[in-house]
Amino acid sequence: MPLHTLSRVTIGVPNVAETAAFYDDFGLTRTAPTGGRTDAVSFATLDGGDQLELVPVPGRRRLLGLDVAVDDADDLDRITHNLQRLDLRPTRSETELSVVDPGTDVRVRVAIGSRIVQTPFALPAYNLPGNIGRDAARADAIERTGRVRPRKLGHVVIGSTDQPASERFFTEGIGFKVSDRVPGMAAFLRCSTDHHNVLVQAAPVTMLHHTSWQVDDVDEVGRGATTMLDKDPQRHVWGLGRHHIGSNFFWYLKDPAGNFSEYYSDLDCIVDDQLWTPRDWEGARALYNWGPPPPPSFLAPEDLAELMTGVHG
């Protein structure tokens, strides 16, 4: 595929300093903001580099920008042509293009960029039925003392007031591929070998639901969330559990602006498109395979009415 990486997200929040402190605790590393902005705060992951920028906005929180990387100018030419077929007119330079999806009100920037190269994680030894992989030794995970550090930005979930149109924008326009769907509700879309990098769901108002950040394994999911909740138990949203769509372990936390942030590990990967068949999912399987039931605030964020007032008021 011409796309290869979900590079970065830009989130507008009314309380930058407070929200930035959350992502410090979350394990991201502060970097210099892009464009020399003095009112923004940027963060990097271990493998993905600069992948999050928080900028001040009045009123409601929202996703402002989403960056995707391609290999060369031919990819940009192809995407420009496809967007024009959808009656969209991207802003174009030699190295990038940008265009706004009307359904989500998010500016998508597609730029020539490097692929993320990840150092393989050394698999810990497990004791399994009939297979002692760790004899007379404690589990690797309980000996870990370092801070949990996300490896990369995995995906972002955004609400669209016109979900079918937004799905066409990302697939027919930008070039994402469909991995799975929840009929009439959502589409799991990929721009890399990850099962999904963008999930577009139907919503009464354009909104950011959550960002998701890869960690090494399920123990890092648990260690990261435990550390976050030790500092502030009110950050808890939902977890620990395992999704059915995508298969990943998850734990969701809430930042001070109201955005959800997910630690995840063990997501499905699709290296050969011919070996994967997208499926439609409904009911509980559309949300999770095991774990505690999702709280009402996950399905409808507590500030949803406020977000709608900010748009229509």
Short mmCIF file of C-alpha atoms in Angstrom, two decimals:
data_model
loop_
_atom_site.label_atom_id
_atom_site.label_comp_id
_atom_site.label_asym_id
_atom_site.label_seq_id
_atom_site.Cartn_x
_atom_site.Cartn_y
_atom_site.Cartn_z
CA MET A 1 0.00 0.00 0.00
CA PRO A 2 1.22 3.55 -0.62
CA LEU A 3 0.51 4.52 3.00
CA HIS A 4 2.79 3.08 5.66
CA THR A 5 2.57 4.94 9.00
CA LEU A 6 0.18 6.79 11.28
CA SER A 7 2.72 9.49 12.12
CA ARG A 8 1.15 11.99 14.47
CA VAL A 9 -2.00 13.48 15.96
CA THR A 10 -2.68 17.06 16.98
CA ILE A 11 -5.24 17.47 19.74
CA GLY A 12 -6.83 20.74 20.76
CA VAL A 13 -7.56 21.06 24.48
CA PRO A 14 -8.63 23.99 26.67
CA ASN A 15 -6.13 23.07 29.41
CA VAL A 16 -2.76 22.32 27.78
CA ALA A 17 -0.55 22.33 30.89
CA GLU A 18 -2.83 20.03 32.89
CA THR A 19 -3.35 17.66 29.98
CA ALA A 20 0.38 17.60 29.19
CA ALA A 21 1.13 16.50 32.77
CA PHE A 22 -1.11 13.47 32.18
CA TYR A 23 0.93 12.42 29.12
CA ASP A 24 4.14 12.91 31.10
CA ASP A 25 2.81 10.35 33.56
CA PHE A 26 1.57 8.18 30.68
CA GLY A 27 5.17 7.63 29.60
CA LEU A 28 5.58 9.93 26.60
CA THR A 29 8.64 12.18 26.27
CA ARG A 30 8.38 15.92 25.76
CA THR A 31 9.96 17.39 22.62
CA ALA A 32 10.12 20.81 20.99
CA PRO A 33 6.76 21.83 19.46
CA THR A 34 6.56 22.06 15.68
CA GLY A 35 6.82 25.43 14.01
CA GLY A 36 8.33 27.05 17.08
CA ARG A 37 5.00 27.38 18.87
CA THR A 38 5.34 28.49 22.46
CA ASP A 39 1.77 27.63 23.47
CA ALA A 40 1.91 23.96 22.43
CA VAL A 41 3.42 20.84 23.99
CA SER A 42 4.76 17.96 21.90
CA PHE A 43 5.55 14.36 22.84
CA ALA A 44 7.52 11.47 21.37
CA THR A 45 7.29 7.70 21.65
CA LEU A 46 10.29 5.37 21.84
CA ASP A 47 10.07 4.14 18.24
CA GLY A 48 7.77 6.58 16.46
CA GLY A 49 9.41 9.91 17.30
CA ASP A 50 7.21 13.00 17.61
CA GLN A 51 3.67 11.65 17.58
CA LEU A 52 1.49 13.91 19.73
CA GLU A 53 1.01 17.65 19.93
CA LEU A 54 -1.35 19.41 22.31
CA VAL A 55 -2.45 22.90 21.32
CA PRO A 56 -4.78 25.33 23.12
CA VAL A 57 -8.31 25.76 21.81
CA PRO A 58 -11.24 27.59 23.36
CA GLY A 59 -14.28 25.58 24.40
CA ARG A 60 -14.45 21.92 23.49
CA ARG A 61 -11.65 19.39 23.09
CA ARG A 62 -11.19 17.98 19.58
CA LEU A 63 -8.86 16.24 17.19
CA LEU A 64 -7.40 18.89 14.91
CA GLY A 65 -4.95 16.96 12.78
CA LEU A 66 -3.92 13.47 11.78
CA ASP A 67 -0.67 12.81 9.90
CA VAL A 68 0.02 9.83 7.66
CA ALA A 69 3.30 8.98 5.91
CA VAL A 70 3.95 7.71 2.37
CA ASP A 71 7.11 6.73 0.51
CA ASP A 72 7.31 9.17 -2.40
CA ALA A 73 5.73 11.87 -4.55
CA ASP A 74 4.00 9.29 -6.76
CA ASP A 75 1.95 8.30 -3.72
CA LEU A 76 0.97 11.93 -3.19
CA ASP A 77 -0.03 12.25 -6.86
CA ARG A 78 -2.27 9.21 -6.58
CA ILE A 79 -3.94 10.44 -3.39
CA THR A 80 -4.46 13.92 -4.86
CA HIS A 81 -6.21 12.40 -7.86
CA ASN A 82 -8.40 10.20 -5.67
CA LEU A 83 -9.43 13.11 -3.45
CA GLN A 84 -10.34 15.18 -6.49
CA ARG A 85 -12.63 12.37 -7.62
CA LEU A 86 -14.45 12.88 -4.30
CA ASP A 87 -14.77 16.61 -5.12
CA LEU A 88 -12.16 17.54 -2.49
CA ARG A 89 -9.33 19.94 -3.24
CA PRO A 90 -6.24 19.21 -1.13
CA THR A 91 -3.50 21.75 -0.51
CA ARG A 92 -0.40 20.30 -2.15
CA SER A 93 3.38 20.80 -2.13
CA GLU A 94 6.22 18.61 -3.41
CA THR A 95 6.46 16.69 -0.13
CA GLU A 96 2.96 16.71 1.36
CA LEU A 97 -0.73 17.40 0.98
CA SER A 98 -3.47 18.28 3.43
CA VAL A 99 -7.24 18.08 3.27
CA VAL A 100 -10.15 18.24 5.71
CA ASP A 101 -12.63 15.40 6.08
CA PRO A 102 -16.03 17.13 6.36
CA GLY A 103 -17.53 14.29 8.42
CA THR A 104 -14.96 14.43 11.23
CA ASP A 105 -13.73 18.00 10.69
CA VAL A 106 -10.15 16.66 10.98
CA ARG A 107 -7.34 17.92 8.78
CA VAL A 108 -5.44 14.94 7.39
CA ARG A 109 -1.86 15.59 6.33
CA VAL A 110 -0.13 13.08 4.09
CA ALA A 111 3.63 13.57 3.83
CA ILE A 112 6.66 11.73 2.51
CA GLY A 113 8.27 10.18 5.57
CA SER A 114 10.36 7.37 6.97
CA ARG A 115 8.92 4.08 8.08
CA ILE A 116 9.01 3.20 11.78
CA VAL A 117 11.65 0.58 12.54
CA GLN A 118 11.06 -1.23 15.83
CA THR A 119 13.63 -3.13 17.85
CA PRO A 120 12.18 -6.61 18.50
CA PHE A 121 10.92 -7.15 22.03
CA ALA A 122 12.64 -10.07 23.75
CA LEU A 123 9.84 -12.48 24.60
CA PRO A 124 9.77 -13.43 28.28
CA ALA A 125 9.79 -17.07 29.29
CA TYR A 126 6.41 -18.46 30.32
CA ASN A 127 5.49 -21.57 32.26
CA LEU A 128 2.74 -23.33 30.34
CA PRO A 129 0.95 -26.65 30.78
CA GLY A 130 3.49 -29.32 29.85
CA ASN A 131 6.14 -26.71 29.02
CA ILE A 132 8.30 -25.21 31.77
CA GLY A 133 9.98 -22.28 30.12
CA ARG A 134 11.16 -20.68 33.36
CA ASP A 135 12.60 -23.10 35.91
CA ALA A 136 13.46 -21.84 39.41
CA ALA A 137 13.16 -18.22 38.34
CA ARG A 138 10.60 -15.50 38.97
CA ALA A 139 8.62 -14.10 36.06
CA ASP A 140 10.41 -11.44 34.06
CA ALA A 141 7.49 -9.00 34.41
CA ILE A 142 7.52 -8.83 38.21
CA GLU A 143 11.20 -7.84 38.17
CA ARG A 144 10.62 -4.84 35.89
CA THR A 145 11.20 -1.53 37.62
CA GLY A 146 11.52 1.00 34.78
CA ARG A 147 8.73 3.30 33.69
CA VAL A 148 6.38 2.06 31.01
CA ARG A 149 7.20 3.83 27.75
CA PRO A 150 4.85 3.57 24.75
CA ARG A 151 6.62 2.31 21.65
CA LYS A 152 4.42 4.09 19.08
CA LEU A 153 1.05 5.65 18.38
CA GLY A 154 -1.16 2.79 17.24
CA HIS A 155 -4.54 4.22 16.32
CA VAL A 156 -7.04 6.99 16.82
CA VAL A 157 -10.84 6.73 17.10
CA ILE A 158 -12.88 9.65 15.82
CA GLY A 159 -16.57 10.38 15.64
CA SER A 160 -18.12 11.44 12.35
CA THR A 161 -21.48 13.07 11.74
CA ASP A 162 -21.48 11.30 8.35
CA GLN A 163 -19.79 7.96 8.95
CA PRO A 164 -20.25 6.52 5.43
CA ALA A 165 -18.80 9.67 3.86
CA SER A 166 -15.84 9.67 6.26
CA GLU A 167 -15.19 6.01 5.51
CA ARG A 168 -15.13 6.84 1.79
CA PHE A 169 -12.81 9.77 2.48
CA PHE A 170 -10.26 7.60 4.27
CA THR A 171 -10.53 4.59 1.94
CA GLU A 172 -11.28 5.93 -1.54
CA GLY A 173 -9.55 9.26 -0.96
CA ILE A 174 -6.54 8.76 1.30
CA GLY A 175 -6.04 5.04 0.65
CA PHE A 176 -6.75 3.29 3.96
CA LYS A 177 -7.93 -0.31 3.82
CA VAL A 178 -10.89 -1.82 5.68
CA SER A 179 -9.97 -4.48 8.25
CA ASP A 180 -13.37 -5.02 9.92
CA ARG A 181 -16.70 -3.25 10.33
CA VAL A 182 -19.53 -2.82 12.80
CA PRO A 183 -22.45 -2.39 10.35
CA GLY A 184 -24.05 1.01 10.46
CA MET A 185 -21.70 2.13 13.22
CA ALA A 186 -17.96 1.97 12.58
CA ALA A 187 -15.12 0.91 10.30
CA PHE A 188 -11.66 -0.24 11.39
CA LEU A 189 -9.19 1.14 8.84
CA ARG A 190 -5.46 0.62 8.38
CA CYS A 191 -2.64 2.56 6.76
CA SER A 192 0.05 0.13 7.92
CA THR A 193 0.34 -3.56 8.75
CA ASP A 194 -1.49 -2.92 12.05
CA HIS A 195 -5.10 -4.15 12.13
CA HIS A 196 -6.33 -0.58 12.42
CA ASN A 197 -4.85 2.90 12.63
CA VAL A 198 -8.09 4.86 12.35
CA LEU A 199 -11.54 3.87 13.53
CA VAL A 200 -14.32 6.07 12.18
CA GLN A 201 -17.56 5.73 14.13
CA ALA A 202 -20.95 7.36 13.81
CA ALA A 203 -21.45 10.17 16.33
CA PRO A 204 -23.89 13.03 16.91
CA VAL A 205 -20.96 15.47 16.90
CA THR A 206 -17.42 15.44 15.54
CA MET A 207 -15.22 14.27 18.38
CA LEU A 208 -12.06 12.47 19.43
CA HIS A 209 -12.92 9.29 21.33
CA HIS A 210 -9.44 7.95 22.07
CA THR A 211 -5.83 7.56 21.04
CA SER A 212 -4.07 4.23 21.50
CA TRP A 213 -0.42 3.61 22.34
CA GLN A 214 1.55 0.40 21.89
CA VAL A 215 3.51 -1.13 24.77
CA ASP A 216 5.53 -4.33 24.80
CA ASP A 217 3.13 -6.85 26.35
CA VAL A 218 0.13 -7.29 28.61
CA ASP A 219 2.28 -6.81 31.70
CA GLU A 220 3.27 -3.35 30.44
CA VAL A 221 -0.42 -2.58 29.88
CA GLY A 222 -1.09 -3.51 33.50
CA ARG A 223 2.01 -1.83 34.93
CA GLY A 224 1.35 1.38 33.02
CA ALA A 225 -2.28 1.60 34.09
CA THR A 226 -1.48 0.72 37.69
CA THR A 227 1.09 3.50 37.90
CA MET A 228 -1.35 6.00 36.41
CA LEU A 229 -4.10 4.99 38.83
CA ASP A 230 -1.79 5.03 41.85
CA LYS A 231 -1.38 8.74 41.18
CA ASP A 232 -5.04 9.43 40.41
CA PRO A 233 -7.72 6.68 40.55
CA GLN A 234 -10.18 8.98 38.73
CA ARG A 235 -8.22 8.39 35.54
CA HIS A 236 -9.64 4.87 35.19
CA VAL A 237 -12.12 4.25 32.37
CA TRP A 238 -12.09 0.58 31.30
CA GLY A 239 -9.74 -2.39 31.62
CA LEU A 240 -8.01 -4.74 31.82
CA GLY A 241 -9.54 -6.63 28.90
CA ARG A 242 -9.02 -8.03 25.44
CA HIS A 243 -10.78 -6.79 22.32
CA HIS A 244 -12.30 -9.22 19.87
CA ILE A 245 -11.81 -6.95 16.84
CA GLY A 246 -8.04 -6.49 16.61
CA SER A 247 -7.45 -9.02 19.43
CA ASN A 248 -5.40 -6.59 21.53
CA PHE A 249 -5.18 -6.32 25.31
CA PHE A 250 -6.40 -2.90 26.49
CA TRP A 251 -6.71 -0.50 29.40
CA TYR A 252 -8.28 2.93 28.93
CA LEU A 253 -7.59 6.04 30.99
CA LYS A 254 -8.98 9.58 30.76
CA ASP A 255 -6.89 12.72 30.41
CA PRO A 256 -7.92 16.02 32.09
CA ALA A 257 -9.47 17.34 28.86
CA GLY A 258 -11.78 14.31 28.62
CA ASN A 259 -9.96 12.32 25.92
CA PHE A 260 -9.45 8.59 26.47
CA SER A 261 -5.94 7.14 26.10
CA GLU A 262 -5.36 3.41 25.68
CA TYR A 263 -2.38 1.24 26.47
CA TYR A 264 -2.45 -1.76 24.15
CA SER A 265 -0.40 -4.81 23.18
CA ASP A 266 -0.71 -7.84 20.88
CA LEU A 267 -2.75 -6.24 18.09
CA ASP A 268 -3.51 -8.28 14.96
CA CYS A 269 -1.19 -7.53 12.03
CA ILE A 270 -1.98 -7.82 8.32
CA VAL A 271 1.20 -8.13 6.29
CA ASP A 272 -0.40 -9.79 3.24
CA ASP A 273 -3.75 -8.26 2.35
CA GLN A 274 -4.75 -11.39 0.44
CA LEU A 275 -4.67 -13.45 3.64
CA TRP A 276 -7.14 -11.26 5.53
CA THR A 277 -10.92 -11.17 5.07
CA PRO A 278 -12.77 -8.24 6.67
CA ARG A 279 -15.81 -9.27 8.72
CA ASP A 280 -18.85 -7.58 10.17
CA TRP A 281 -19.23 -7.73 13.96
CA GLU A 282 -22.17 -6.93 16.20
CA GLY A 283 -23.12 -7.16 19.86
CA ALA A 284 -20.53 -7.65 22.59
CA ARG A 285 -17.92 -8.93 20.11
CA ALA A 286 -17.88 -5.46 18.56
CA LEU A 287 -16.50 -4.17 21.85
CA TYR A 288 -14.53 -6.89 23.64
CA ASN A 289 -13.79 -10.57 24.05
CA TRP A 290 -13.25 -10.63 27.81
CA GLY A 291 -12.88 -8.20 30.68
CA PRO A 292 -15.24 -6.03 32.70
CA PRO A 293 -18.27 -4.70 30.79
CA PRO A 294 -17.64 -1.31 29.20
CA PRO A 295 -18.94 1.52 31.38
CA PRO A 296 -21.61 3.86 29.97
CA SER A 297 -19.03 6.68 29.93
CA PHE A 298 -16.93 4.74 27.40
CA LEU A 299 -19.84 4.34 25.01
CA ALA A 300 -21.04 7.94 25.48
CA PRO A 301 -18.37 10.19 27.02
CA GLU A 302 -19.58 12.20 30.00
CA ASP A 303 -18.92 15.49 28.21
CA LEU A 304 -20.88 14.51 25.07
CA ALA A 305 -23.74 16.91 25.83
CA GLU A 306 -21.21 19.68 26.41
CA LEU A 307 -19.48 18.88 23.12
CA MET A 308 -22.80 19.06 21.30
CA THR A 309 -23.68 22.35 22.99
CA GLY A 310 -20.35 23.77 21.90
CA VAL A 311 -21.14 22.97 18.29
CA HIS A 312 -24.83 23.82 18.11
CA GLY A 313 -25.10 26.47 20.79
#
